């Protein structure tokens, strides 16, 4: 096989190779909040596809038509979903062998660059290309992450016992690492004993479930431990390829980001009540928040300002309307909702 490096005098000569070509794809976890529920835009598979699980919207990067990766992302999202994205941030590059192409496959291998993107609340109320795309509650993929009514039953009934069994079986043969034994990882990631639940460890928890062979993607990919379990309950909806892994990373990133950047205000209307803001934060973080502590924190941090208007709720007293106080961005470097979730 010949390459450019073999002959530097022929910079425009054809490159021949027996390996599949590599293409760059852009995968977007586009999130919003609708009726105080966190939703993500997913793509429905075509009826004749073997893999019937949903996927994140994905499209190719064209260096001819797109000056930057983000411009490419925004371009095809607008074209195919009619959504004008607000905040967008690159997450990670996913290119491991086996995620799309298999050995012997001569089709191009896709290296995906994952993005977290935010859509406004109005877009989440619209049906976008109903035959192709729809909004889905992200807790359907990660039911163990929703702590708004306390610890989910799926944790204590299904996940933790199996993970502890797997960790005990594998820790004896496991090499010591900085992350500790598998038993340590389970305890820390799932908040057992005195570790405490860390809402930002979404990806770590999913990776442990995959490694232990407890999610359908592990069975589909032929992960070794998955073969030993026999019949398993469905632990959240699976997604095509490694898209549930990309979504897990996006959720963890957003949960961390709302604590030091004002991105939460891209998920609410321009004017909102403190009740609406709190329910939106809870939807993203998972745990329920203490009402008075939350209001005290938001008002003392000067993140919002009173508009002078009110909103009447059915069966309740009128509530004051607020808006994001944009001057706070100039006043301090990290204006976010800095709080520690508390379950009440």
CSV table of C-alpha atoms in Angstrom, one decimal:
chain,number,residue,atom,x,y,z
A,1,UNK,CA,0.0,0.0,0.0
A,2,UNK,CA,1.2,3.5,-0.7
A,3,UNK,CA,0.8,6.6,1.4
A,4,UNK,CA,1.7,10.3,1.0
A,5,UNK,CA,4.6,9.8,3.5
A,6,UNK,CA,6.1,7.1,1.2
A,7,UNK,CA,6.7,9.7,-1.6
A,8,UNK,CA,6.8,13.3,-0.4
A,9,UNK,CA,7.2,14.5,-4.0
A,10,UNK,CA,3.8,13.3,-5.0
A,11,UNK,CA,1.5,15.2,-2.5
A,12,UNK,CA,-1.5,14.8,-4.8
A,13,UNK,CA,-1.1,11.1,-5.7
A,14,UNK,CA,-4.0,8.7,-4.9
A,15,UNK,CA,-3.9,6.9,-1.6
A,16,UNK,CA,-4.7,3.2,-1.8
A,17,UNK,CA,-5.5,1.2,1.2
A,18,UNK,CA,-7.2,-2.1,2.1
A,19,UNK,CA,-8.8,-0.6,5.2
A,20,UNK,CA,-12.2,1.2,5.2
A,21,UNK,CA,-12.2,4.9,4.8
A,22,UNK,CA,-12.9,7.2,7.8
A,23,UNK,CA,-15.6,9.8,7.7
A,24,UNK,CA,-16.4,12.5,10.3
A,25,UNK,CA,-19.9,12.5,11.7
A,26,UNK,CA,-21.5,14.9,14.1
A,27,UNK,CA,-23.9,13.5,16.7
A,28,UNK,CA,-26.1,15.9,18.8
A,29,UNK,CA,-27.8,15.4,22.1
A,30,UNK,CA,-30.3,18.2,21.7
A,31,UNK,CA,-32.1,18.7,25.0
A,32,UNK,CA,-35.0,20.8,26.3
A,33,UNK,CA,-37.4,20.9,29.2
A,34,UNK,CA,-41.1,20.4,28.5
A,35,UNK,CA,-43.8,20.4,31.3
A,36,UNK,CA,-40.9,20.1,33.8
A,37,UNK,CA,-39.5,17.0,32.2
A,38,UNK,CA,-36.1,16.8,30.5
A,39,UNK,CA,-36.4,15.7,26.9
A,40,UNK,CA,-34.0,14.8,24.1
A,41,UNK,CA,-34.6,14.8,20.4
A,42,UNK,CA,-34.3,11.3,19.0
A,43,UNK,CA,-34.5,9.8,15.5
A,44,UNK,CA,-36.9,7.0,14.7
A,45,UNK,CA,-35.4,4.1,12.7
A,46,UNK,CA,-36.7,3.2,9.3
A,47,UNK,CA,-39.1,0.2,9.3
A,48,UNK,CA,-36.7,-2.0,7.3
A,49,UNK,CA,-33.7,-1.5,9.5
A,50,UNK,CA,-32.5,-4.4,11.7
A,51,UNK,CA,-31.7,-2.2,14.6
A,52,UNK,CA,-35.0,-0.7,15.7
A,53,UNK,CA,-33.7,1.3,18.6
A,54,UNK,CA,-33.7,5.1,18.6
A,55,UNK,CA,-30.7,7.2,17.9
A,56,UNK,CA,-29.5,10.7,18.4
A,57,UNK,CA,-29.6,13.0,15.3
A,58,UNK,CA,-26.4,12.6,13.3
A,59,UNK,CA,-25.1,14.1,10.2
A,60,UNK,CA,-21.8,14.3,8.2
A,61,UNK,CA,-19.3,17.1,8.4
A,62,UNK,CA,-18.5,18.6,5.0
A,63,UNK,CA,-15.2,20.5,5.0
A,64,UNK,CA,-16.3,22.0,1.7
A,65,UNK,CA,-19.6,23.4,2.9
A,66,UNK,CA,-18.8,23.9,6.6
A,67,UNK,CA,-16.1,26.2,7.8
A,68,UNK,CA,-16.2,24.8,11.3
A,69,UNK,CA,-17.6,21.7,13.0
A,70,UNK,CA,-20.1,23.7,15.0
A,71,UNK,CA,-21.3,25.5,11.8
A,72,UNK,CA,-21.8,22.0,10.3
A,73,UNK,CA,-23.8,20.8,13.3
A,74,UNK,CA,-26.1,23.9,13.3
A,75,UNK,CA,-26.5,23.7,9.6
A,76,UNK,CA,-27.8,20.1,9.3
A,77,UNK,CA,-29.8,20.4,12.6
A,78,UNK,CA,-31.7,23.4,11.2
A,79,UNK,CA,-32.2,21.7,7.8
A,80,UNK,CA,-33.5,18.4,9.1
A,81,UNK,CA,-35.4,19.4,12.3
A,82,UNK,CA,-36.1,23.1,11.8
A,83,UNK,CA,-34.6,23.8,15.2
A,84,UNK,CA,-32.5,26.9,15.7
A,85,UNK,CA,-30.0,25.7,18.4
A,86,UNK,CA,-29.0,28.0,21.3
A,87,UNK,CA,-26.1,26.8,23.4
A,88,UNK,CA,-24.0,24.1,21.8
A,89,UNK,CA,-20.8,22.5,23.2
A,90,UNK,CA,-18.5,19.8,21.9
A,91,UNK,CA,-18.4,16.8,24.2
A,92,UNK,CA,-15.9,14.2,23.0
A,93,UNK,CA,-14.7,12.3,19.9
A,94,UNK,CA,-16.1,8.7,19.6
A,95,UNK,CA,-14.1,6.6,17.2
A,96,UNK,CA,-13.5,3.2,18.8
A,97,UNK,CA,-13.4,0.3,16.4
A,98,UNK,CA,-16.6,-1.7,16.6
A,99,UNK,CA,-18.9,1.2,17.4
A,100,UNK,CA,-20.1,1.3,13.8
A,101,UNK,CA,-17.8,-0.7,11.4
A,102,UNK,CA,-17.1,-4.4,12.0
A,103,UNK,CA,-14.0,-6.4,10.9
A,104,UNK,CA,-14.3,-7.1,7.3
A,105,UNK,CA,-16.6,-4.2,6.7
A,106,UNK,CA,-15.4,-2.1,3.8
A,107,UNK,CA,-17.9,0.7,4.3
A,108,UNK,CA,-16.5,4.0,5.8
A,109,UNK,CA,-15.8,4.0,9.5
A,110,UNK,CA,-17.6,6.9,11.2
A,111,UNK,CA,-15.7,8.9,13.8
A,112,UNK,CA,-18.4,10.9,15.6
A,113,UNK,CA,-17.9,14.1,17.4
A,114,UNK,CA,-20.6,14.4,20.1
A,115,UNK,CA,-22.3,17.7,21.0
A,116,UNK,CA,-24.5,18.8,23.8
A,117,UNK,CA,-27.0,21.3,22.4
A,118,UNK,CA,-29.9,23.2,24.0
A,119,UNK,CA,-33.2,23.9,22.4
A,120,UNK,CA,-35.7,26.4,23.9
A,121,UNK,CA,-38.9,25.2,25.6
A,122,UNK,CA,-41.1,26.3,22.7
A,123,UNK,CA,-39.4,23.8,20.3
A,124,UNK,CA,-40.0,21.0,22.7
A,125,UNK,CA,-43.8,21.5,22.3
A,126,UNK,CA,-43.7,21.1,18.6
A,127,UNK,CA,-43.7,17.9,16.6
A,128,UNK,CA,-40.5,18.0,14.4
A,129,UNK,CA,-40.7,15.8,11.3
A,130,UNK,CA,-43.1,13.4,13.1
A,131,UNK,CA,-42.2,10.5,10.9
A,132,UNK,CA,-38.5,10.9,11.6
A,133,UNK,CA,-37.9,12.7,14.9
A,134,UNK,CA,-39.6,13.1,18.2
A,135,UNK,CA,-38.9,14.3,21.8
A,136,UNK,CA,-38.3,11.6,24.4
A,137,UNK,CA,-38.0,11.9,28.2
A,138,UNK,CA,-34.3,11.2,28.9
A,139,UNK,CA,-35.2,9.3,32.1
A,140,UNK,CA,-36.6,6.6,29.8
A,141,UNK,CA,-33.0,5.8,28.9
A,142,UNK,CA,-31.6,6.4,32.4
A,143,UNK,CA,-34.4,5.6,34.9
A,144,UNK,CA,-31.9,5.3,37.8
A,145,UNK,CA,-31.0,9.0,37.4
A,146,UNK,CA,-34.4,10.3,38.4
A,147,UNK,CA,-34.4,11.0,42.1
A,148,UNK,CA,-37.2,13.6,42.3
A,149,UNK,CA,-39.3,11.1,44.3
A,150,UNK,CA,-36.4,9.6,46.2
A,151,UNK,CA,-34.1,6.7,45.2
A,152,UNK,CA,-35.6,4.8,42.2
A,153,UNK,CA,-36.8,1.3,42.9
A,154,UNK,CA,-34.8,0.0,39.9
A,155,UNK,CA,-31.6,0.8,41.8
A,156,UNK,CA,-32.2,-1.2,44.9
A,157,UNK,CA,-34.3,-4.0,43.2
A,158,UNK,CA,-32.3,-4.6,40.1
A,159,UNK,CA,-29.1,-2.6,39.6
A,160,UNK,CA,-27.2,-2.5,42.9
A,161,UNK,CA,-27.6,-6.3,43.7
A,162,UNK,CA,-26.3,-7.3,40.3
A,163,UNK,CA,-23.5,-4.8,40.3
A,164,UNK,CA,-22.3,-5.9,43.7
A,165,UNK,CA,-22.4,-9.5,42.6
A,166,UNK,CA,-20.4,-8.7,39.5
A,167,UNK,CA,-17.9,-6.5,41.4
A,168,UNK,CA,-17.3,-9.2,44.0
A,169,UNK,CA,-16.7,-11.8,41.3
A,170,UNK,CA,-14.3,-9.6,39.3
A,171,UNK,CA,-12.4,-7.7,42.0
A,172,UNK,CA,-10.2,-10.7,43.0
A,173,UNK,CA,-8.8,-10.9,39.4
A,174,UNK,CA,-8.7,-7.2,38.8
A,175,UNK,CA,-5.5,-5.3,38.6
A,176,UNK,CA,-5.1,-2.4,41.1
A,177,UNK,CA,-5.8,0.9,39.5
A,178,UNK,CA,-6.3,4.5,40.6
A,179,UNK,CA,-10.0,4.0,40.3
A,180,UNK,CA,-9.9,1.3,42.9
A,181,UNK,CA,-11.5,-2.1,42.7
A,182,UNK,CA,-14.8,-2.7,41.0
A,183,UNK,CA,-16.4,-2.8,44.4
A,184,UNK,CA,-15.0,0.7,45.1
A,185,UNK,CA,-16.3,1.9,41.7
A,186,UNK,CA,-19.8,0.6,42.4
A,187,UNK,CA,-19.8,2.2,45.9
A,188,UNK,CA,-18.6,5.6,44.7
A,189,UNK,CA,-20.6,5.8,41.4
A,190,UNK,CA,-23.9,4.7,42.9
A,191,UNK,CA,-23.5,6.5,46.2
A,192,UNK,CA,-23.6,3.4,48.5
A,193,UNK,CA,-22.6,3.5,52.2
A,194,UNK,CA,-21.4,7.0,53.0
A,195,UNK,CA,-20.3,7.9,49.5
A,196,UNK,CA,-23.4,9.9,48.7
A,197,UNK,CA,-25.1,10.2,45.3
A,198,UNK,CA,-23.2,12.4,42.8
A,199,UNK,CA,-25.7,13.5,40.1
A,200,UNK,CA,-22.8,14.3,37.7
A,201,UNK,CA,-21.5,10.7,37.4
A,202,UNK,CA,-24.1,9.8,34.7
A,203,UNK,CA,-21.4,8.4,32.3
A,204,UNK,CA,-19.5,6.6,35.0
A,205,UNK,CA,-22.7,4.8,36.1
A,206,UNK,CA,-23.6,3.8,32.5
A,207,UNK,CA,-20.1,2.6,31.8
A,208,UNK,CA,-20.2,0.4,34.9
A,209,UNK,CA,-23.5,-1.1,33.8
A,210,UNK,CA,-22.1,-1.7,30.3
A,211,UNK,CA,-18.9,-3.3,31.7
A,212,UNK,CA,-20.9,-5.6,33.9
A,213,UNK,CA,-23.0,-6.6,30.9
A,214,UNK,CA,-26.3,-5.3,32.4
A,215,UNK,CA,-27.5,-3.1,29.5
A,216,UNK,CA,-28.8,-4.2,26.1
A,217,UNK,CA,-26.0,-2.5,24.3
A,218,UNK,CA,-23.5,-4.8,26.1
A,219,UNK,CA,-25.4,-7.9,24.9
A,220,UNK,CA,-25.7,-6.5,21.4
A,221,UNK,CA,-21.9,-5.8,21.3
A,222,UNK,CA,-21.0,-9.3,22.6
A,223,UNK,CA,-19.5,-7.9,25.9
A,224,UNK,CA,-18.1,-10.9,27.8
A,225,UNK,CA,-20.0,-10.4,31.1
A,226,UNK,CA,-23.3,-10.0,29.4
A,227,UNK,CA,-23.3,-13.6,28.3
A,228,UNK,CA,-23.2,-14.9,31.9
A,229,UNK,CA,-26.4,-13.2,33.1
A,230,UNK,CA,-29.0,-15.1,31.2
A,231,UNK,CA,-32.3,-13.2,31.1
A,232,UNK,CA,-32.1,-9.6,32.3
A,233,UNK,CA,-34.7,-6.9,33.0
A,234,UNK,CA,-34.5,-4.0,30.7
A,235,UNK,CA,-32.5,-1.2,32.4
A,236,UNK,CA,-33.7,1.8,30.4
A,237,UNK,CA,-34.3,2.0,26.6
A,238,UNK,CA,-31.3,1.1,24.5
A,239,UNK,CA,-30.0,3.3,21.7
A,240,UNK,CA,-28.3,2.6,18.4
A,241,UNK,CA,-24.5,2.3,18.3
A,242,UNK,CA,-23.0,4.1,21.3
A,243,UNK,CA,-25.6,6.9,21.4
A,244,UNK,CA,-26.7,6.1,24.9
A,245,UNK,CA,-23.1,6.7,26.0
A,246,UNK,CA,-23.0,10.0,24.2
A,247,UNK,CA,-26.3,11.0,25.8
A,248,UNK,CA,-25.0,10.0,29.3
A,249,UNK,CA,-22.0,12.2,28.8
A,250,UNK,CA,-24.3,15.1,27.7
A,251,UNK,CA,-26.5,14.8,30.7
A,252,UNK,CA,-23.5,14.7,33.1
A,253,UNK,CA,-22.0,17.7,31.4
A,254,UNK,CA,-25.2,19.7,31.6
A,255,UNK,CA,-25.7,18.8,35.2
A,256,UNK,CA,-22.2,20.1,36.0
A,257,UNK,CA,-22.5,23.2,33.8
A,258,UNK,CA,-25.7,24.7,35.3
A,259,UNK,CA,-23.7,25.1,38.5
A,260,UNK,CA,-21.2,27.5,37.1
A,261,UNK,CA,-22.7,28.8,33.8
A,262,UNK,CA,-26.2,30.4,33.4
A,263,UNK,CA,-27.3,27.8,30.8
A,264,UNK,CA,-30.4,26.9,32.8
A,265,UNK,CA,-31.9,30.1,31.6
A,266,UNK,CA,-31.9,28.8,28.0
A,267,UNK,CA,-34.2,26.0,29.2
A,268,UNK,CA,-37.0,28.3,30.6
A,269,UNK,CA,-39.1,31.0,29.0
A,270,UNK,CA,-37.8,34.6,28.9
A,271,UNK,CA,-40.0,35.4,31.9
A,272,UNK,CA,-40.6,32.7,34.6
A,273,UNK,CA,-41.6,32.2,38.2
A,274,UNK,CA,-39.2,30.9,40.8
A,275,UNK,CA,-41.4,27.7,41.0
A,276,UNK,CA,-40.9,27.2,37.2
A,277,UNK,CA,-37.1,27.7,37.5
A,278,UNK,CA,-36.8,25.3,40.4
A,279,UNK,CA,-38.8,22.6,38.6
A,280,UNK,CA,-36.6,23.0,35.6
A,281,UNK,CA,-33.4,22.7,37.7
A,282,UNK,CA,-34.8,19.6,39.4
A,283,UNK,CA,-35.7,18.1,36.0
A,284,UNK,CA,-32.1,18.4,34.9
A,285,UNK,CA,-30.3,17.4,38.1
A,286,UNK,CA,-32.6,14.6,39.2
A,287,UNK,CA,-33.0,15.1,43.0
A,288,UNK,CA,-35.7,17.3,44.5
A,289,UNK,CA,-34.5,20.7,45.9
A,290,UNK,CA,-35.4,22.4,49.1
A,291,UNK,CA,-37.8,25.2,48.1
A,292,UNK,CA,-36.7,27.9,50.5
A,293,UNK,CA,-33.0,27.2,50.2
A,294,UNK,CA,-33.3,27.3,46.4
A,295,UNK,CA,-35.1,30.6,46.4
A,296,UNK,CA,-32.7,32.1,48.9
A,297,UNK,CA,-29.7,31.0,46.8
A,298,UNK,CA,-31.1,32.3,43.5
A,299,UNK,CA,-32.1,35.7,44.9
A,300,UNK,CA,-28.9,36.2,46.9
A,301,UNK,CA,-26.7,35.3,43.9
A,302,UNK,CA,-28.5,38.1,41.9
A,303,UNK,CA,-29.1,35.7,39.0
A,304,UNK,CA,-32.6,37.0,38.4
A,305,UNK,CA,-34.5,40.2,38.6
A,306,UNK,CA,-38.2,40.9,39.2
A,307,UNK,CA,-40.1,42.0,36.1
A,308,UNK,CA,-42.9,43.6,38.1
A,309,UNK,CA,-45.4,41.2,36.4
A,310,UNK,CA,-47.2,38.3,37.9
A,311,UNK,CA,-48.5,34.9,36.7
A,312,UNK,CA,-51.7,33.4,38.0
A,313,UNK,CA,-51.7,29.7,38.6
A,314,UNK,CA,-54.9,27.6,38.7
A,315,UNK,CA,-56.0,27.4,42.3
A,316,UNK,CA,-53.1,29.4,43.6
A,317,UNK,CA,-52.0,32.9,44.4
A,318,UNK,CA,-50.4,35.0,41.7
A,319,UNK,CA,-46.6,34.4,41.5
A,320,UNK,CA,-44.0,37.0,40.7
A,321,UNK,CA,-42.3,36.9,37.3
A,322,UNK,CA,-38.6,37.1,37.0
A,323,UNK,CA,-36.0,37.1,34.2
A,324,UNK,CA,-32.3,36.3,33.9
A,325,UNK,CA,-30.2,39.3,35.0
A,326,UNK,CA,-27.6,39.4,32.1
A,327,UNK,CA,-25.3,41.8,33.9
A,328,UNK,CA,-24.3,39.0,36.2
A,329,UNK,CA,-22.1,37.6,33.4
A,330,UNK,CA,-20.0,40.7,33.6
A,331,UNK,CA,-19.9,40.8,37.4
A,332,UNK,CA,-18.3,37.4,38.1
A,333,UNK,CA,-16.7,34.6,36.1
A,334,UNK,CA,-18.9,31.7,37.1
A,335,UNK,CA,-22.6,32.7,37.4
A,336,UNK,CA,-24.4,29.4,37.9
A,337,UNK,CA,-26.9,27.8,40.2
A,338,UNK,CA,-24.4,26.6,42.8
A,339,UNK,CA,-26.3,24.2,45.0
A,340,UNK,CA,-26.2,20.8,46.6
A,341,UNK,CA,-29.3,18.8,45.9
A,342,UNK,CA,-31.3,17.8,48.9
A,343,UNK,CA,-34.1,15.2,49.0
A,344,UNK,CA,-37.2,16.4,50.8
